[in-house]
Short mmCIF file of C-alpha atoms in Angstrom, two decimals:
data_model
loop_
_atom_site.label_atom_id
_atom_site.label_comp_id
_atom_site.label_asym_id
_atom_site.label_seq_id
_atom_site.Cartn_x
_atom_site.Cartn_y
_atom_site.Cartn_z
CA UNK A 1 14.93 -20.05 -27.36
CA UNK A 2 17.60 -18.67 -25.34
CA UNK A 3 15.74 -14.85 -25.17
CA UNK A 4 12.72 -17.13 -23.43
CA UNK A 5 15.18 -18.44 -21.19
CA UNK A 6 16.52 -14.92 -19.94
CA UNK A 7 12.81 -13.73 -20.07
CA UNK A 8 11.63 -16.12 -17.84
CA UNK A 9 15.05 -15.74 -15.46
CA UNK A 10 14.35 -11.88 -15.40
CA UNK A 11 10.48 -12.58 -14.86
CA UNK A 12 11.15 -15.38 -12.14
CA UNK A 13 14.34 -12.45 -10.33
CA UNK A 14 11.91 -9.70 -10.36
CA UNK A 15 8.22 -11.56 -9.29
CA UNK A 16 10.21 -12.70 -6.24
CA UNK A 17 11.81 -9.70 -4.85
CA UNK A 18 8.47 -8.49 -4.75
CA UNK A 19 7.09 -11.30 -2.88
CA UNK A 20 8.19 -10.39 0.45
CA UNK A 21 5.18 -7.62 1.07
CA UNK A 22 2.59 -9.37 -1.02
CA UNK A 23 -0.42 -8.39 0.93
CA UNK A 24 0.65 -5.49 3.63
CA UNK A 25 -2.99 -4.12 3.59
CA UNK A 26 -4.40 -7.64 4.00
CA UNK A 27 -2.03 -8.16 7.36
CA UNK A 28 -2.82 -4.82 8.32
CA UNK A 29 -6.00 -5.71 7.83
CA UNK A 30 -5.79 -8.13 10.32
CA UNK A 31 -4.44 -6.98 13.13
CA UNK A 32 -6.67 -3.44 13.20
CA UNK A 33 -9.64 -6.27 13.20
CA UNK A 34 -7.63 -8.10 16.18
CA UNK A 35 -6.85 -5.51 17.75
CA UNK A 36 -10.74 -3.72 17.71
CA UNK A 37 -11.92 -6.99 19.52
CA UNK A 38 -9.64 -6.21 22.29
CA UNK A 39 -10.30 -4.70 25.93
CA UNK A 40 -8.68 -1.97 27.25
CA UNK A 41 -7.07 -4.60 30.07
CA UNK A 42 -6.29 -6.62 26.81
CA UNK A 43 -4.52 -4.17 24.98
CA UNK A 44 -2.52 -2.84 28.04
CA UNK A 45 -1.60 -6.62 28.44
CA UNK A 46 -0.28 -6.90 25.44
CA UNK A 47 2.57 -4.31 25.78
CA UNK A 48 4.03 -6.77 28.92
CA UNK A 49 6.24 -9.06 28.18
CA UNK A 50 7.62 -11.15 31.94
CA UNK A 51 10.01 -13.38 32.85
CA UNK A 52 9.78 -17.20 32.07
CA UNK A 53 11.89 -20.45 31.74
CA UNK A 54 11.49 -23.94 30.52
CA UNK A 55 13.65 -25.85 33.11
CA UNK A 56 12.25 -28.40 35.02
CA UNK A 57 11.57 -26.59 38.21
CA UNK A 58 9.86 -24.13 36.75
CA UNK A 59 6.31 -23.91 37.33
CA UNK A 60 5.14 -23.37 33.61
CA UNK A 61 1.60 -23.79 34.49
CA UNK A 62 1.96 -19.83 35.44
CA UNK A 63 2.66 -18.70 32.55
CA UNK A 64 -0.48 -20.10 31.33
CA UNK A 65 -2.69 -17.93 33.95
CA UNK A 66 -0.48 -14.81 33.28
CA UNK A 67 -1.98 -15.23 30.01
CA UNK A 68 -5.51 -15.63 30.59
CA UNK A 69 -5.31 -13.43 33.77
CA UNK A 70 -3.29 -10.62 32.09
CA UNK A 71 -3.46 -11.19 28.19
CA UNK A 72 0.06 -10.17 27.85
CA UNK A 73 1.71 -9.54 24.18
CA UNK A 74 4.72 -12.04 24.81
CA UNK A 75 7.55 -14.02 27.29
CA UNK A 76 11.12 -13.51 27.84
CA UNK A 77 12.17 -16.76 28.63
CA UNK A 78 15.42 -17.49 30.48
CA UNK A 79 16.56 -21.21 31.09
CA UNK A 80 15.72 -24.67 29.79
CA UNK A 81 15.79 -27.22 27.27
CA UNK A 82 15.78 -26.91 23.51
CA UNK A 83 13.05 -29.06 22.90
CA UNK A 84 11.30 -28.48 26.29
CA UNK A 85 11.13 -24.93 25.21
CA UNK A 86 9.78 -24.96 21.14
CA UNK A 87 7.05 -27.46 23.44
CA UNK A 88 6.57 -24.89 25.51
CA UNK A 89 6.09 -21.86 23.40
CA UNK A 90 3.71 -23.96 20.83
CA UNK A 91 1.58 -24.26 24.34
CA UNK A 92 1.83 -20.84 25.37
CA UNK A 93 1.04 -19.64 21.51
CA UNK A 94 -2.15 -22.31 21.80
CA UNK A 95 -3.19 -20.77 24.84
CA UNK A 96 -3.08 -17.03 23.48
CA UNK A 97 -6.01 -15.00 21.49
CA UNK A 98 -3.60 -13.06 19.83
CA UNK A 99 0.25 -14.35 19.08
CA UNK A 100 2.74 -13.37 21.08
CA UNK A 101 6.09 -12.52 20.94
CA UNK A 102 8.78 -14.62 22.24
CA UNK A 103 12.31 -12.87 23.57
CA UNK A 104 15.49 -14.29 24.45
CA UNK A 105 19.06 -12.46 25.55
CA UNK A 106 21.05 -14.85 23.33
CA UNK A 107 24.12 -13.08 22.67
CA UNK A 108 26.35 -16.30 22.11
CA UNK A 109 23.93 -18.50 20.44
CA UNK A 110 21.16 -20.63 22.46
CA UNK A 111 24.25 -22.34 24.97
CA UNK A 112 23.82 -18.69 26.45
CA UNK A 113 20.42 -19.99 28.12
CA UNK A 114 19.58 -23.45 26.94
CA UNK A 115 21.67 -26.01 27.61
CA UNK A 116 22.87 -29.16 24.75
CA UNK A 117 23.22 -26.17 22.40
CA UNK A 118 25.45 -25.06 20.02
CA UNK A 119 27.76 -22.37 22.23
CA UNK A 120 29.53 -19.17 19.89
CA UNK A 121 32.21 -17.47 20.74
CA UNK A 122 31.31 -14.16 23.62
CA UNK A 123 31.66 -10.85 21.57
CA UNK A 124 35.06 -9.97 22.97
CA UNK A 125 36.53 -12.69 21.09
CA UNK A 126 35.00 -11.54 17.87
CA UNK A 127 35.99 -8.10 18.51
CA UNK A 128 39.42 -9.33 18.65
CA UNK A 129 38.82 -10.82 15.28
CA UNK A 130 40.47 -8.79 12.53
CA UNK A 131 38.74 -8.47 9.21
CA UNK A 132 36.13 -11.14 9.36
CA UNK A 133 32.80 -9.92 9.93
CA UNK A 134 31.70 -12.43 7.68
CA UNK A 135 32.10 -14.40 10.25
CA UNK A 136 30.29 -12.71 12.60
CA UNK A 137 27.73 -12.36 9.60
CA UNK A 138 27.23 -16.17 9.42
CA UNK A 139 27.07 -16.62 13.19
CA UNK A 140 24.18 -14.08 13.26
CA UNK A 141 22.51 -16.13 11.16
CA UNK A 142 22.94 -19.27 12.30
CA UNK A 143 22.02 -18.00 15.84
CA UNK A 144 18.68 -16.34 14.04
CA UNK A 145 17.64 -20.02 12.10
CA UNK A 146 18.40 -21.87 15.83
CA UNK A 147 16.06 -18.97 17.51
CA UNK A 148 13.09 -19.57 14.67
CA UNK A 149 12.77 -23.44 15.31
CA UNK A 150 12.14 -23.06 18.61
CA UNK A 151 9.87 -20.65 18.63
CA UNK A 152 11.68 -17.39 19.60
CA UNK A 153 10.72 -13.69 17.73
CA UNK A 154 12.98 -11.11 19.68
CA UNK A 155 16.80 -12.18 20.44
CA UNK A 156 18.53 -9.21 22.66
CA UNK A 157 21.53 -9.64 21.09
CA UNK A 158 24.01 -8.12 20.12
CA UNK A 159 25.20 -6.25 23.12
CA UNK A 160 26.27 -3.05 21.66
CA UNK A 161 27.81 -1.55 25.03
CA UNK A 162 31.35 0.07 24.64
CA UNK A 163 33.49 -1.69 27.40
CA UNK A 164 35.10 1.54 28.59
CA UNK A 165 34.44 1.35 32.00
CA UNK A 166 36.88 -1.18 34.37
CA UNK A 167 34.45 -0.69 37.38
CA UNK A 168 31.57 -1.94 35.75
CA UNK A 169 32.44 -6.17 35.38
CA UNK A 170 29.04 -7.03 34.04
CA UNK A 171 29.57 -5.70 30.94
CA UNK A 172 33.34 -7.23 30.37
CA UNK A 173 33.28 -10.21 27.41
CA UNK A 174 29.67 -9.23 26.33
CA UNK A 175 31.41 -6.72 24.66
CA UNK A 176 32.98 -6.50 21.27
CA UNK A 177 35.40 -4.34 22.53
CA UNK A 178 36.13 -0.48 23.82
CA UNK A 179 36.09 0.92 21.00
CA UNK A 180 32.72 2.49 19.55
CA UNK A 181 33.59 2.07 15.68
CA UNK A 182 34.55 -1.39 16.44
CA UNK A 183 31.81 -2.32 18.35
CA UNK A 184 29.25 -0.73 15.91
CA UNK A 185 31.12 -2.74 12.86
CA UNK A 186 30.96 -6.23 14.73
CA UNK A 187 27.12 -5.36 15.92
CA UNK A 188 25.96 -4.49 12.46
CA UNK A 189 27.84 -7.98 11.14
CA UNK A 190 25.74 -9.84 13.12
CA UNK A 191 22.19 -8.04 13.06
CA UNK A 192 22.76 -8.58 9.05
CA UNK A 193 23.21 -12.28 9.67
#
């Protein structure tokens, strides 16, 4: 009995690590057929990705003619509301022939751009932070999960700039520091989150 046990443990362990890719031709598949059905204005669209925002004085209603008008692949969006915004996208996403991609600079969580958020610490502060990139590990993914429920693909984060350079101030606390191992160390932390 306890050989079936371990059997079916091993079986269970090993049928889903492999589950991740189950069907790459299948997807592949899919988007060569998408992509065929395409113009050439269509495909070019879908390399653009412009500016939007979910606040209230933001026209939204233009996004949805950029997207019939110029068929582009995605948004960067900007400023807004949490749940204005996951409303938003599922719009945008409705309004689409093919899915597009959805990009925010979020480098301290969603507080960076949307406000009633959860707000992280800026980068300098975790580069300050000795020994615990597991930290920075579990803020990367916490950031990640709050970008997936509302909608977001791309998040431009980290900022992986070496603040060596006192004349340039826009760079400053978006960095985890001036030095390049450092920085490198804290970045990879958080893309692993």
């Amino acid at each position: 009995m306890k050989r079936i046990h371990i059997v079916i443990i091993l079986f269970l362990s090993i049928s889903a690590k492999g589950q991740t890719n189950l069907f790459p031709h299948a997807k592949q598949k899919w988007v060569d057929s998408v992509f065929a059905t395409l113009s050439v204005d269509q495909k070019i669209g879908q390399v653009l990705m412009p500016r939007g925002n979910s606040s209230p004085v933001y026209d939204t209603t233009r996004l949805f003619s950029i997207i019939r008008d110029y068929h582009v692949g995605g948004f960067v969006l900007f400023a807004g509301y949490p749940t204005v915004q996951a409303q938003l996208v599922n719009e945008l996403q409705k309004r689409s022939k093919v899915p597009l991609f959805i990009g925010m600079d979020l480098e301290w969580g969603l507080n960076m751009r949307l406000d009633s958020t959860v707000r992280f610490p800026y980068q300098m502060t975790l580069g300050a932070m000795q020994g615990n990139d597991a930290l920075i590990e579990k803020m990367g993914f916490q950031i990640a999960q709050q970008c997936k429920r509302i909608g977001v693909h791309i998040n431009y984060a980290p900022v992986v700039d070496v603040n060596n350079n006192p004349a340039n101030p826009v760079i400053n606390f978006r960095s985890f520091g001036e030095n390049r191992d450092l920085v490198t160390q804290k970045a990879l932390a958080y893309m692993r989150g």
